[in-house]
XYZ file of C-alpha atoms in Angstrom:
706
model
C -10.993 -1.416 40.788
C -9.679 -1.071 44.145
C -6.233 -3.063 43.617
C -6.420 -1.106 40.454
C -6.681 2.681 41.768
C -4.062 1.875 44.652
C -1.131 0.515 41.959
C -1.505 3.371 39.641
C -1.307 5.485 42.918
C 2.026 3.621 44.070
C 3.498 4.321 40.011
C 2.439 8.120 40.955
C 3.500 8.523 44.319
C 6.814 9.935 43.480
C 5.928 11.688 40.542
C 5.613 15.939 41.242
C 3.077 16.447 38.547
C -0.678 16.249 38.433
C -2.936 13.511 37.036
C -6.239 12.789 35.306
C -8.041 9.808 35.632
C -10.698 8.230 33.048
C -12.469 5.457 33.848
C -14.433 3.603 31.295
C -17.312 1.931 32.995
C -18.964 -1.065 30.960
C -22.315 -0.195 31.170
C -23.401 1.475 27.700
C -25.347 4.504 28.063
C -21.894 5.613 29.706
C -19.459 4.580 27.312
C -18.850 7.553 25.805
C -16.382 8.856 23.749
C -14.670 10.652 26.512
C -15.016 14.439 24.806
C -15.183 16.352 27.872
C -12.391 14.997 29.520
C -10.345 15.965 25.986
C -11.828 19.005 26.513
C -10.352 19.605 30.276
C -6.969 18.322 28.816
C -6.766 21.217 26.206
C -7.801 23.704 28.742
C -5.370 22.817 31.024
C -2.213 22.230 28.045
C -3.800 26.268 27.566
C -2.728 27.203 30.939
C -6.107 29.277 31.355
C -8.861 30.009 33.868
C -10.870 31.598 31.752
C -11.790 31.858 28.405
C -13.574 30.177 25.629
C -13.275 27.446 22.588
C -14.962 27.665 19.479
C -14.241 24.682 16.818
C -16.541 24.200 13.612
C -17.096 20.879 12.297
C -16.574 20.202 8.293
C -19.270 21.183 6.407
C -21.344 19.437 3.468
C -19.673 20.677 0.120
C -21.044 20.588 -3.287
C -18.821 19.259 -6.060
C -18.173 21.973 -8.732
C -20.493 22.337 -11.826
C -22.275 19.456 -9.793
C -24.821 19.012 -7.931
C -23.369 16.268 -5.880
C -21.759 16.885 -1.917
C -18.115 15.901 -1.743
C -17.767 12.809 0.673
C -17.809 14.031 4.020
C -14.358 13.396 6.180
C -14.792 15.524 9.377
C -12.279 18.055 11.081
C -10.305 15.521 13.620
C -9.843 18.583 15.984
C -13.352 19.140 16.203
C -13.967 15.139 16.398
C -11.454 15.297 19.478
C -13.596 17.245 21.589
C -17.301 16.015 20.438
C -17.262 12.734 19.126
C -19.949 13.916 16.533
C -19.236 12.458 12.930
C -22.028 14.105 11.743
C -21.644 17.465 8.921
C -22.558 20.976 9.671
C -22.365 20.853 13.349
C -20.428 23.192 16.157
C -19.047 23.329 19.651
C -18.364 25.949 21.970
C -16.320 24.444 25.758
C -16.279 27.255 28.304
C -13.243 26.588 30.384
C -14.092 28.206 33.904
C -17.556 26.169 33.916
C -16.116 23.365 32.219
C -19.760 23.557 30.027
C -19.643 21.752 26.459
C -22.224 22.561 24.219
C -22.791 20.730 20.552
C -24.459 22.924 17.777
C -26.317 20.725 15.309
C -27.548 21.841 11.775
C -31.374 23.134 11.176
C -34.004 20.396 10.123
C -35.605 20.704 7.395
C -38.919 17.749 7.191
C -38.505 17.878 3.558
C -35.321 16.523 3.105
C -36.329 13.634 4.994
C -38.143 11.690 2.122
C -34.381 11.982 0.045
C -31.960 11.739 3.729
C -33.699 10.066 6.545
C -34.163 12.054 9.801
C -31.700 14.058 11.016
C -30.382 13.910 14.669
C -32.572 15.044 17.044
C -31.370 16.792 20.126
C -32.367 14.008 22.908
C -30.665 11.496 20.269
C -27.102 13.765 20.379
C -27.345 14.054 24.653
C -27.773 10.285 25.062
C -24.916 9.592 22.634
C -22.247 12.321 23.039
C -20.893 13.221 26.560
C -22.072 17.140 25.970
C -23.724 19.283 28.616
C -26.083 20.615 26.256
C -27.224 19.953 22.126
C -28.998 23.063 20.306
C -29.897 23.625 16.670
C -28.461 26.979 14.926
C -28.497 28.300 11.601
C -25.019 27.678 9.535
C -22.028 29.374 10.403
C -22.082 30.762 7.229
C -25.160 33.205 9.108
C -23.820 35.608 10.986
C -27.324 35.589 12.906
C -27.149 32.182 13.333
C -27.718 30.884 17.560
C -24.346 29.871 17.636
C -22.983 33.776 16.766
C -25.762 34.986 19.035
C -24.411 32.412 21.836
C -20.709 33.493 21.678
C -21.592 37.177 21.613
C -23.708 36.808 24.604
C -20.669 35.152 26.340
C -18.655 38.143 25.900
C -20.805 40.726 26.811
C -21.598 38.532 30.437
C -17.571 38.214 30.821
C -17.309 42.198 30.428
C -14.968 41.510 27.207
C -12.198 40.355 29.545
C -12.223 36.598 28.371
C -10.638 35.296 25.201
C -12.602 32.873 22.514
C -9.761 30.817 21.355
C -10.288 29.384 17.661
C -7.687 27.065 15.715
C -7.624 29.292 12.094
C -8.342 33.181 11.369
C -11.130 32.358 9.236
C -12.425 30.424 11.712
C -13.192 33.749 14.203
C -16.502 34.541 15.402
C -18.226 37.965 13.069
C -17.135 41.566 14.617
C -15.073 39.589 17.479
C -12.366 41.321 18.839
C -10.837 39.280 21.238
C -10.318 36.092 19.506
C -6.469 34.569 19.359
C -5.582 31.954 16.755
C -1.688 31.252 18.233
C -2.602 29.033 21.139
C -5.745 26.524 20.568
C -3.998 24.828 17.688
C -0.611 24.363 19.942
C -2.596 23.079 23.112
C -4.664 20.340 21.144
C -1.489 18.935 19.408
C 0.169 18.062 22.284
C -3.068 16.562 24.037
C -3.978 14.848 20.635
C -0.165 12.466 21.152
C -1.680 10.302 24.532
C -4.279 8.111 23.752
C -6.619 7.135 26.347
C -8.495 3.686 26.683
C -11.296 4.701 24.625
C -9.177 6.252 21.836
C -6.987 2.668 21.927
C -9.931 0.679 21.791
C -10.495 1.953 18.605
C -7.636 2.174 17.322
C -7.244 -1.670 18.080
C -10.415 -2.102 15.941
C -9.523 -0.603 12.821
C -6.039 -2.884 13.308
C -8.416 -6.200 13.835
C -10.560 -5.305 10.678
C -7.255 -4.061 8.733
C -5.714 -7.452 9.374
C -8.310 -9.750 8.857
C -8.137 -8.006 4.829
C -4.798 -8.618 4.962
C -5.377 -11.988 5.262
C -8.215 -12.241 2.797
C -6.041 -10.915 0.202
C -3.579 -13.437 1.331
C -5.673 -16.279 0.928
C -6.800 -15.109 -2.560
C -3.674 -14.075 -4.127
C -3.552 -16.702 -6.476
C -6.277 -15.456 -8.277
C -5.543 -12.333 -8.704
C -3.524 -11.231 -12.036
C -3.328 -7.597 -11.276
C -2.195 -4.809 -8.767
C -6.439 -4.201 -9.274
C -7.761 -6.982 -7.573
C -5.482 -6.641 -4.215
C -6.696 -3.513 -4.087
C -10.333 -4.671 -4.544
C -10.225 -7.644 -2.225
C -8.847 -5.264 0.580
C -11.166 -2.551 0.124
C -13.883 -5.934 0.146
C -13.056 -7.311 3.480
C -12.538 -4.262 4.949
C -16.028 -3.060 4.365
C -18.018 -6.426 4.549
C -16.921 -6.050 7.794
C -18.056 -2.116 8.354
C -14.840 -0.180 8.358
C -16.289 1.853 5.426
C -13.462 4.600 5.166
C -9.435 4.101 4.380
C -7.110 6.058 7.021
C -5.121 6.720 3.440
C -4.938 5.816 0.092
C -4.634 2.009 -0.758
C -0.588 0.729 -2.099
C -1.191 -2.523 -3.661
C 2.458 -2.630 -5.762
C 4.535 -5.405 -7.084
C 8.049 -5.477 -8.930
C 9.618 -2.530 -9.548
C 6.632 -0.434 -8.257
C 7.788 -1.598 -4.604
C 10.343 0.855 -5.087
C 7.851 3.569 -5.152
C 6.880 4.803 -1.409
C 3.476 6.256 -2.316
C 2.797 4.045 -5.299
C -1.001 4.817 -5.633
C -2.103 3.624 -9.196
C -2.407 -0.248 -8.272
C -2.902 -0.908 -11.999
C 0.320 -2.798 -13.104
C -0.012 -7.125 -14.050
C 1.207 -9.468 -11.051
C 2.889 -11.580 -14.202
C 6.941 -11.563 -13.885
C 6.975 -9.570 -10.421
C 8.848 -11.053 -7.393
C 6.870 -9.296 -4.455
C 3.888 -7.476 -3.709
C 3.831 -4.917 -1.442
C 0.216 -3.688 0.173
C 0.262 -0.911 1.918
C -3.220 -0.309 3.230
C -5.287 0.527 6.760
C -8.686 1.028 7.226
C -10.705 3.391 9.983
C -12.594 3.159 12.945
C -14.776 6.209 14.026
C -12.125 8.560 12.616
C -9.542 6.368 13.973
C -7.113 5.166 11.661
C -4.907 1.653 11.289
C -1.416 1.973 8.947
C -0.145 -1.797 8.578
C 2.003 -2.627 5.462
C 3.275 -6.115 4.108
C 5.666 -7.360 1.449
C 4.819 -10.603 0.579
C 5.422 -13.157 -2.347
C 2.929 -14.086 -5.024
C 3.383 -17.682 -4.230
C 3.946 -19.524 -1.275
C 7.585 -19.515 -1.397
C 10.369 -16.902 -1.921
C 10.905 -16.569 -5.319
C 14.949 -15.593 -5.237
C 17.374 -15.454 -2.666
C 17.588 -11.668 -3.234
C 13.686 -11.159 -2.023
C 13.961 -13.236 1.189
C 17.526 -11.010 1.783
C 15.681 -8.416 1.506
C 12.338 -9.578 3.669
C 15.315 -11.032 6.269
C 16.542 -7.651 6.595
C 13.464 -5.669 6.969
C 12.368 -7.830 9.310
C 15.676 -7.487 11.457
C 15.303 -3.961 11.589
C 11.858 -4.019 12.585
C 11.980 -6.155 15.488
C 15.321 -4.761 16.693
C 13.738 -1.402 17.178
C 9.974 -2.546 18.582
C 12.079 -4.525 21.146
C 13.347 -1.452 22.601
C 10.350 0.569 22.680
C 9.243 1.931 26.113
C 8.594 5.177 27.966
C 11.641 7.517 27.866
C 13.514 6.015 24.404
C 14.675 8.374 22.080
C 13.188 7.874 18.941
C 15.685 9.516 16.976
C 18.236 6.860 18.087
C 16.308 3.924 16.968
C 16.400 5.333 13.612
C 19.475 5.552 13.847
C 19.719 2.212 15.210
C 17.291 0.670 11.841
C 20.133 2.909 9.263
C 22.721 0.919 10.693
C 21.261 -2.183 11.001
C 20.610 -1.589 6.797
C 24.429 -0.881 6.851
C 25.408 -3.468 8.388
C 23.952 -6.278 6.490
C 24.001 -4.665 2.626
C 27.596 -4.942 3.906
C 27.142 -8.551 4.408
C 25.167 -9.200 1.178
C 28.042 -7.256 -1.219
C 25.399 -4.609 -1.885
C 27.574 -1.676 -0.231
C 31.209 -2.373 0.032
C 34.817 -0.521 -0.023
C 33.517 1.202 3.417
C 33.209 0.949 7.210
C 29.625 1.249 8.764
C 30.605 4.658 10.352
C 31.505 5.667 7.140
C 28.861 4.487 4.860
C 26.684 6.240 7.698
C 27.719 9.524 7.901
C 27.975 9.595 4.104
C 24.172 9.103 4.265
C 24.825 6.711 2.032
C 22.121 4.202 3.494
C 19.753 6.884 2.201
C 19.565 5.596 -1.219
C 17.897 2.545 0.125
C 15.786 3.571 3.171
C 14.840 6.708 2.424
C 12.281 7.849 4.827
C 12.163 7.743 8.431
C 11.270 4.463 11.147
C 7.923 5.782 11.534
C 5.294 8.310 12.946
C 2.349 8.611 15.489
C -1.068 7.334 14.605
C -4.506 8.716 15.863
C -7.214 10.154 14.051
C -4.888 11.044 11.618
C -2.791 8.331 9.837
C 0.648 11.062 9.992
C -0.880 12.339 13.348
C 0.130 15.410 15.218
C 2.387 16.023 18.159
C 3.607 18.716 20.202
C 7.312 18.497 17.930
C 8.149 15.985 15.688
C 9.003 12.736 16.935
C 12.624 12.159 15.157
C 13.673 15.726 16.429
C 16.666 16.468 18.082
C 14.158 19.075 20.486
C 11.367 21.475 19.585
C 13.152 23.607 17.744
C 14.841 21.634 15.082
C 13.614 21.382 12.183
C 16.126 19.479 10.288
C 14.733 15.991 9.777
C 17.804 14.629 8.452
C 20.265 15.526 10.859
C 22.874 13.115 11.896
C 23.334 13.911 15.374
C 23.197 12.481 18.767
C 19.968 12.897 20.384
C 19.893 15.182 23.651
C 17.976 15.608 26.874
C 15.742 17.726 25.060
C 14.613 15.261 22.564
C 11.496 14.260 22.065
C 10.815 10.771 23.976
C 8.531 8.135 24.231
C 5.501 8.030 26.737
C 2.829 5.697 27.986
C 0.062 6.205 25.724
C 1.677 7.021 22.667
C 1.058 4.712 19.495
C 3.732 5.200 17.072
C 4.525 2.708 14.235
C 7.525 0.700 13.004
C 8.215 0.679 9.232
C 11.706 0.233 7.798
C 12.259 -0.269 4.429
C 14.707 -1.277 2.206
C 14.101 -0.171 -1.576
C 15.932 -0.316 -5.228
C 14.239 2.728 -6.975
C 15.819 2.816 -10.679
C 15.280 6.719 -10.389
C 17.245 7.382 -7.420
C 19.898 5.324 -7.895
C 20.142 5.977 -11.010
C 20.311 10.362 -11.026
C 21.112 10.740 -7.389
C 23.405 8.506 -6.314
C 25.157 6.261 -8.387
C 26.545 9.585 -10.373
C 27.430 11.092 -6.830
C 31.161 10.194 -6.207
C 30.179 10.833 -2.161
C 27.670 7.420 -3.035
C 28.911 5.343 -5.749
C 32.560 4.425 -4.257
C 30.168 2.345 -1.738
C 27.640 0.821 -4.395
C 28.911 -2.082 -5.900
C 26.882 -2.084 -9.077
C 27.581 -5.255 -10.349
C 26.107 -7.177 -6.949
C 23.277 -4.359 -7.040
C 21.696 -5.281 -10.311
C 20.657 -8.547 -8.657
C 18.255 -7.361 -6.318
C 16.952 -4.047 -8.562
C 14.020 -6.877 -9.546
C 13.188 -6.897 -6.006
C 12.259 -3.615 -6.201
C 11.125 -2.944 -2.441
C 10.316 -4.651 0.755
C 8.922 -2.930 3.928
C 7.107 -3.991 7.087
C 4.763 -2.004 9.268
C 2.751 -2.387 12.673
C 1.601 0.167 15.063
C 2.707 -0.145 18.007
C 0.636 1.313 21.760
C 3.653 2.587 24.310
C 2.747 1.307 27.947
C 4.208 1.932 31.481
C 6.568 -0.935 31.273
C 7.289 -1.853 27.287
C 4.595 -1.912 24.313
C 1.897 -3.110 23.036
C 1.451 -4.763 19.302
C -1.882 -3.894 18.376
C -1.272 -5.121 14.473
C -2.340 -8.843 14.384
C -1.900 -9.008 10.788
C -0.101 -12.033 9.170
C 3.736 -12.031 8.256
C 6.877 -14.157 8.431
C 6.309 -17.686 8.266
C 2.270 -17.174 8.610
C 2.222 -15.678 5.772
C 3.411 -18.092 3.669
C 1.425 -20.739 4.865
C -1.791 -18.522 4.358
C -0.700 -17.830 0.458
C -0.333 -21.744 0.574
C -3.502 -22.597 1.803
C -2.060 -24.799 4.310
C -2.225 -22.587 7.671
C -4.866 -24.123 10.320
C -7.340 -21.495 10.076
C -7.669 -21.103 6.559
C -8.466 -25.401 6.112
C -10.656 -25.424 9.678
C -13.147 -22.051 8.112
C -15.579 -22.953 5.693
C -16.151 -19.997 5.141
C -12.520 -19.140 3.399
C -13.677 -22.690 1.972
C -15.840 -21.134 0.418
C -14.899 -18.044 -0.714
C -11.511 -19.950 -2.136
C -13.256 -23.017 -4.060
C -17.188 -21.654 -4.721
C -17.284 -17.975 -4.948
C -18.637 -16.750 -8.212
C -16.552 -13.576 -7.854
C -13.809 -15.760 -7.659
C -15.061 -17.526 -10.613
C -15.330 -15.040 -12.490
C -11.552 -14.030 -11.512
C -10.453 -16.996 -13.146
C -12.493 -16.779 -16.335
C -10.964 -12.839 -16.829
C -7.434 -14.284 -16.026
C -7.876 -17.126 -18.344
C -8.433 -14.494 -21.117
C -5.752 -12.003 -20.181
C -3.199 -14.813 -20.454
C -4.608 -15.993 -23.906
C -5.187 -12.775 -25.483
C -1.402 -12.309 -24.282
C -0.402 -16.073 -25.778
C -2.112 -14.946 -29.602
C -0.314 -11.896 -28.906
C 3.241 -13.233 -28.655
C 2.492 -16.005 -31.141
C 1.725 -13.022 -33.873
C 4.701 -10.803 -32.700
C 7.399 -14.056 -33.052
C 5.301 -14.878 -36.613
C 4.764 -18.347 -35.607
C 1.618 -20.094 -37.669
C -1.188 -20.129 -36.265
C -2.178 -23.197 -37.685
C 0.562 -24.924 -36.095
C 0.912 -23.571 -32.343
C -2.482 -22.839 -30.574
C -2.034 -19.934 -27.728
C -5.572 -21.873 -26.421
C -2.821 -25.222 -25.446
C 0.279 -22.747 -24.215
C 0.689 -22.473 -20.381
C 1.642 -19.092 -20.563
C 1.915 -18.396 -17.005
C 4.517 -21.055 -16.969
C 5.918 -19.536 -20.167
C 6.593 -15.959 -18.734
C 7.816 -17.088 -15.611
C 10.870 -19.298 -17.261
C 11.499 -16.757 -19.335
C 11.871 -14.179 -15.908
C 13.791 -16.772 -14.206
C 16.253 -16.890 -17.332
C 16.553 -13.032 -16.946
C 16.991 -13.158 -13.360
C 19.349 -15.631 -13.497
C 21.204 -13.910 -16.811
C 20.908 -16.586 -18.793
C 19.753 -14.834 -21.382
C 21.861 -11.516 -22.536
C 23.933 -9.707 -24.768
C 27.503 -10.074 -25.414
C 27.067 -6.669 -27.623
C 25.305 -3.765 -27.386
C 21.679 -4.318 -28.786
C 21.153 -2.325 -31.810
C 18.700 0.282 -31.397
C 16.037 -1.252 -34.027
C 15.878 -4.120 -32.484
C 15.050 -2.477 -28.747
C 11.788 -1.703 -29.501
C 10.846 -5.053 -30.616
C 12.612 -6.605 -26.874
C 10.393 -3.971 -25.151
C 7.142 -5.190 -26.947
C 8.087 -8.773 -26.120
C 9.043 -8.030 -22.494
C 5.414 -6.024 -21.936
C 4.106 -9.017 -24.074
C 5.540 -11.834 -21.491
C 4.639 -9.206 -18.224
C 8.328 -8.640 -17.980
C 9.323 -4.951 -16.611
C 10.847 -3.082 -18.743
C 12.979 -1.464 -15.434
C 14.135 -4.112 -14.692
C 15.631 -6.006 -17.414
C 16.307 -2.916 -19.621
C 15.959 -4.019 -23.654
C 19.566 -1.948 -23.917
C 21.562 -4.835 -21.839
C 19.667 -7.604 -23.910
C 19.577 -9.926 -27.447
C 16.381 -9.467 -29.113
C 17.693 -12.926 -30.979
C 18.457 -14.769 -27.813
C 15.581 -13.690 -26.064
C 13.174 -15.076 -28.865
C 15.101 -18.258 -29.398
C 14.633 -18.685 -25.213
C 10.661 -18.584 -26.181
C 10.907 -20.473 -28.911
C 12.884 -23.529 -27.317
C 10.502 -23.178 -24.022
C 6.893 -23.260 -27.046
C 8.544 -26.121 -28.218
C 8.926 -28.275 -24.881
C 5.389 -27.195 -24.266
C 4.449 -28.802 -27.608
C 6.697 -31.736 -27.691
C 4.827 -32.731 -23.797
C 1.426 -31.992 -25.405
C 2.610 -34.182 -28.149
C 3.158 -36.890 -25.655
C 0.557 -36.659 -23.130
C -2.635 -36.004 -25.575
C -3.682 -39.787 -27.268
C -5.715 -37.180 -29.813
C -2.493 -35.708 -31.518
C -2.915 -37.847 -34.891
C -2.268 -36.190 -37.946
C -3.039 -38.413 -41.152
C 0.363 -37.962 -42.977
C 2.291 -40.084 -45.336
C 5.584 -41.492 -46.617
C 6.060 -38.665 -48.805
C 5.049 -35.846 -46.397
C 7.185 -37.533 -43.285
C 10.466 -37.656 -46.151
C 9.720 -33.858 -47.034
C 9.907 -32.930 -43.386
C 12.823 -34.789 -42.772
C 14.476 -32.841 -45.757
C 13.089 -29.322 -43.691
C 14.271 -30.359 -41.081
C 18.064 -31.898 -41.690
C 19.028 -29.331 -38.669
C 17.939 -27.012 -35.560
C 16.999 -23.760 -36.619
C 17.111 -19.938 -34.676
C 15.108 -17.320 -35.013
C 17.918 -15.543 -37.017
C 18.174 -18.777 -39.794
C 14.366 -19.281 -39.466
C 13.445 -15.952 -40.693
C 15.360 -16.732 -43.921
C 14.773 -20.127 -44.746
C 11.199 -19.544 -45.041
C 10.087 -21.197 -48.420
C 9.222 -18.707 -51.037
C 6.497 -20.380 -52.997
C 4.842 -21.321 -49.997
C 5.053 -17.774 -48.623
C 2.229 -15.919 -49.572
C -0.132 -19.317 -49.344
C 0.747 -19.546 -45.264
C 0.694 -15.414 -45.125
C -3.248 -15.710 -46.570
C -3.591 -19.020 -43.959
C -3.000 -17.019 -41.157
C -4.751 -13.958 -41.714
C -7.483 -15.603 -42.764
C -7.783 -17.287 -39.928
C -6.797 -14.055 -37.992
C -10.028 -12.595 -39.246
C -12.082 -15.878 -38.731
C -11.354 -15.820 -35.487
C -12.060 -11.708 -35.336
C -15.524 -12.498 -36.677
C -15.767 -14.849 -33.130
C -14.169 -12.661 -31.157
C -17.162 -9.740 -31.518
C -19.312 -12.274 -30.753
C -18.042 -12.977 -27.670
C -16.932 -9.979 -26.804
C -12.918 -10.998 -26.248
C -10.129 -9.101 -27.761
C -9.271 -9.355 -31.590
C -7.065 -10.886 -32.649
C -4.574 -8.139 -35.539
C -3.258 -9.380 -38.507
C -0.020 -10.063 -38.765
C 2.179 -8.095 -41.108
C 3.639 -10.469 -43.686
C 6.985 -9.272 -42.874
C 7.037 -10.263 -39.902
C 5.877 -13.342 -40.250
C 8.102 -16.227 -38.817
C 6.524 -19.682 -40.258
C 7.058 -22.954 -38.615
C 10.594 -23.032 -39.521
C 11.664 -20.734 -36.237
C 10.416 -23.888 -33.768
C 13.567 -26.857 -32.886
C 13.499 -29.427 -35.408
C 12.323 -31.525 -32.385
C 8.994 -30.040 -32.113
C 9.083 -29.307 -35.725
C 8.815 -33.285 -36.165
C 6.158 -34.258 -33.451
C 4.426 -31.473 -34.989
C 3.956 -32.903 -38.429
C 4.232 -36.884 -37.208
C-alpha cells in the first residue's frame, strides 16, 4: 500500500490541481458502490460550497390499460449517487455537511405474500454507501417525508441555499430556490472517468458477454435463423446472472449486416456469407458493448468476405494501438477513415482519385458511415461533458473534417471507450445517395462493388480502458483465428470442456434445434420440387441434400456463373424471386432482374440430378424392377438431354392428366399425414406449372428408371 501511494505521489507531484483518492479495501462489508465519493465529485464540479442535491429514482409504472408493471430500469443519474437498484426511491445530498440520505418507499405487509419482503432500513444501511436511510411516502404526495425534510433544510438555511435538480418537473413542490441548469452538466463530467469499482463492474459485464459470444460460436453450426443466435446469447447471459442487456441485440446475417441498428433478428441464415453479432449484457447497471463478425462455417466463404474482415481488423488494431491519455479521439477517427480509403483503393472498390481527394469528398462515408466509438459506462452510449469526437466544447458539427485543436477533447485516464470501425455495403445508401451523386460516383468502381455486396457488412468492437500509460482491452470475446477455431470446434478450450461437449452433443435443446432445422429444409425441398413441377414419385424431397443444393446455387450466383445475357422479362422476375426465396438466397444481393430464370432453373435441376445419381450409386436398395420394353421406351424418351424450356414443351399429352392426378393425389395423402404430425402441408401443384421428369437430365432419368 505504501509503495502504491509513493508511486502515485510521484506521478502527481508536478500536477497543479487537486486529486481525490478512493481506495477499495478487500473486506466485503466496506466494498460498497462508492456513492458518497461520487457525490463529492459532483459537488466539486458544481463549484459550490453549499446546497442540496435532490434526485428521484425510477418509479413503478403500470402499463396502459393493464395491471402489469413496465419493466424496471433505474435512472442512471440516481444510481451514480446511490448504487441503489430499487424502484420508488429518492436521495438528497447536503453539499456542506457531505451528508447523503436515501429514502425508501413505504412498506405494506399485505403485499409481502405477492412480492416478498421489502428492503429494510438496516439492510439498506449495511448495503449502500449512505449516511442515513428513511422511509417516505411517494414523491407524488406533497406531504411525504422527503418534501418535509427538504422544506426543513431550506428553512434551516434561511432560504439562502439552492436545491439542485436535473429537470424542471423534478423540482420540490413550492420551492423557490431550485436550480436545473447546473447539475446534469456536472454529473456528466463526473461520470466520464470511472473509478476502480466502476471498472470492475464493466470488466465483469465484458467477461459474461465474452462467454456468451463463445457459446454462440460453439453452437453456430446448429442454427438456421438469426433468432436462434439471439436466443443463445440471451440464454448464456441469464445463466450467468446477467438478466439485462445493455441494448437490443443485433444478430444480422447477409445484407442485414449493413443495417447499423438491425434488431428484427428473424431472417434465415441459409445462403448468407457472414453474421454480425452486436450484443453486450449489463452487470449492476454497467454496460458492455461488443461486436463480432464471423462466417457461418469455420472458413471464410469468399475472398471478398475475408478481405473486408481483414480491412476492419486493421482499422481497429491501428486505432487501439494509439490509445493513451492526451490523444484526440477525433484524430483516431480520421486515421480509421484514411486506412479504409487506402485499403478500398487497393481492393479496387474505390478508384480514379487519390486518398486525400476521396477523404475530402467524404465518399468513404458510403462504406464507413458512423463514428469510431463512444464512452461506455452506466449507459451503452455514456454521457460526457463534450462529445468525444468534437473539435471543442462548442462544436455541434460531428461530421466536420477540420483538424483537431488544443480545445478538442482528449482521452483521460479512467475513461472507457469503444473502438468499433466497420465497412458496409448497404444497397439503399449506395443506390439512393452515393451512386446517383456525381461527387461520389466517380470514385466508386461499380463493377468491383457488385462482388462485395453479398458481404453485407463487417464491424469489430472492443471496450477499452484508458490507463495512465496506455490502455487495457476489457473485451475478451474471441475474434480472428481464435473465433474460426471455436466455430470449427478445434479450439483447445472446447475440446477439453466437458460441459461444452454435452451442450454440443447431448443437449435436448440442440437436438430439438436440429429437428426443426431438418423439418425446415424438408419443407423447402418440397416447395422447390413442387415449384419446378418435378414428379414427387420420381424425386423424393426427403432424399435431397437441400442445404448443399442451396449453397451450391448461392456460390454459382456469387461467381456470376448464372447470369442473364439479356434483360429478364417482368413475368419471369416474380418466378425468379420465388425460387430464390425457397433457396433462402437474398433477393437484395442478387436482383431477379439481373438473372435469367431458365438458366437458374437449369442449374438447380443439374444439381438435383447429381444428387440423384450419387444417391443411386451409393444405395443398394435403389433397384427397380423393369422390363426390356420399359428400357427401350426410356431410351427413346431420353435420346437427347433436355433443358427446362424444352422439357416444358415435351411433356406427353396422353400422360399429362394421369401424371397430374398422381401428383395431386400424393400431395393430398401427404397433407393428411402432415395434419397428424403438425408439419407444413404440401400445396397441390398447378397443372399449368407441372414439369414432369423430362426436366431432369438424361443421365439422371436413366438412373431413376433402371
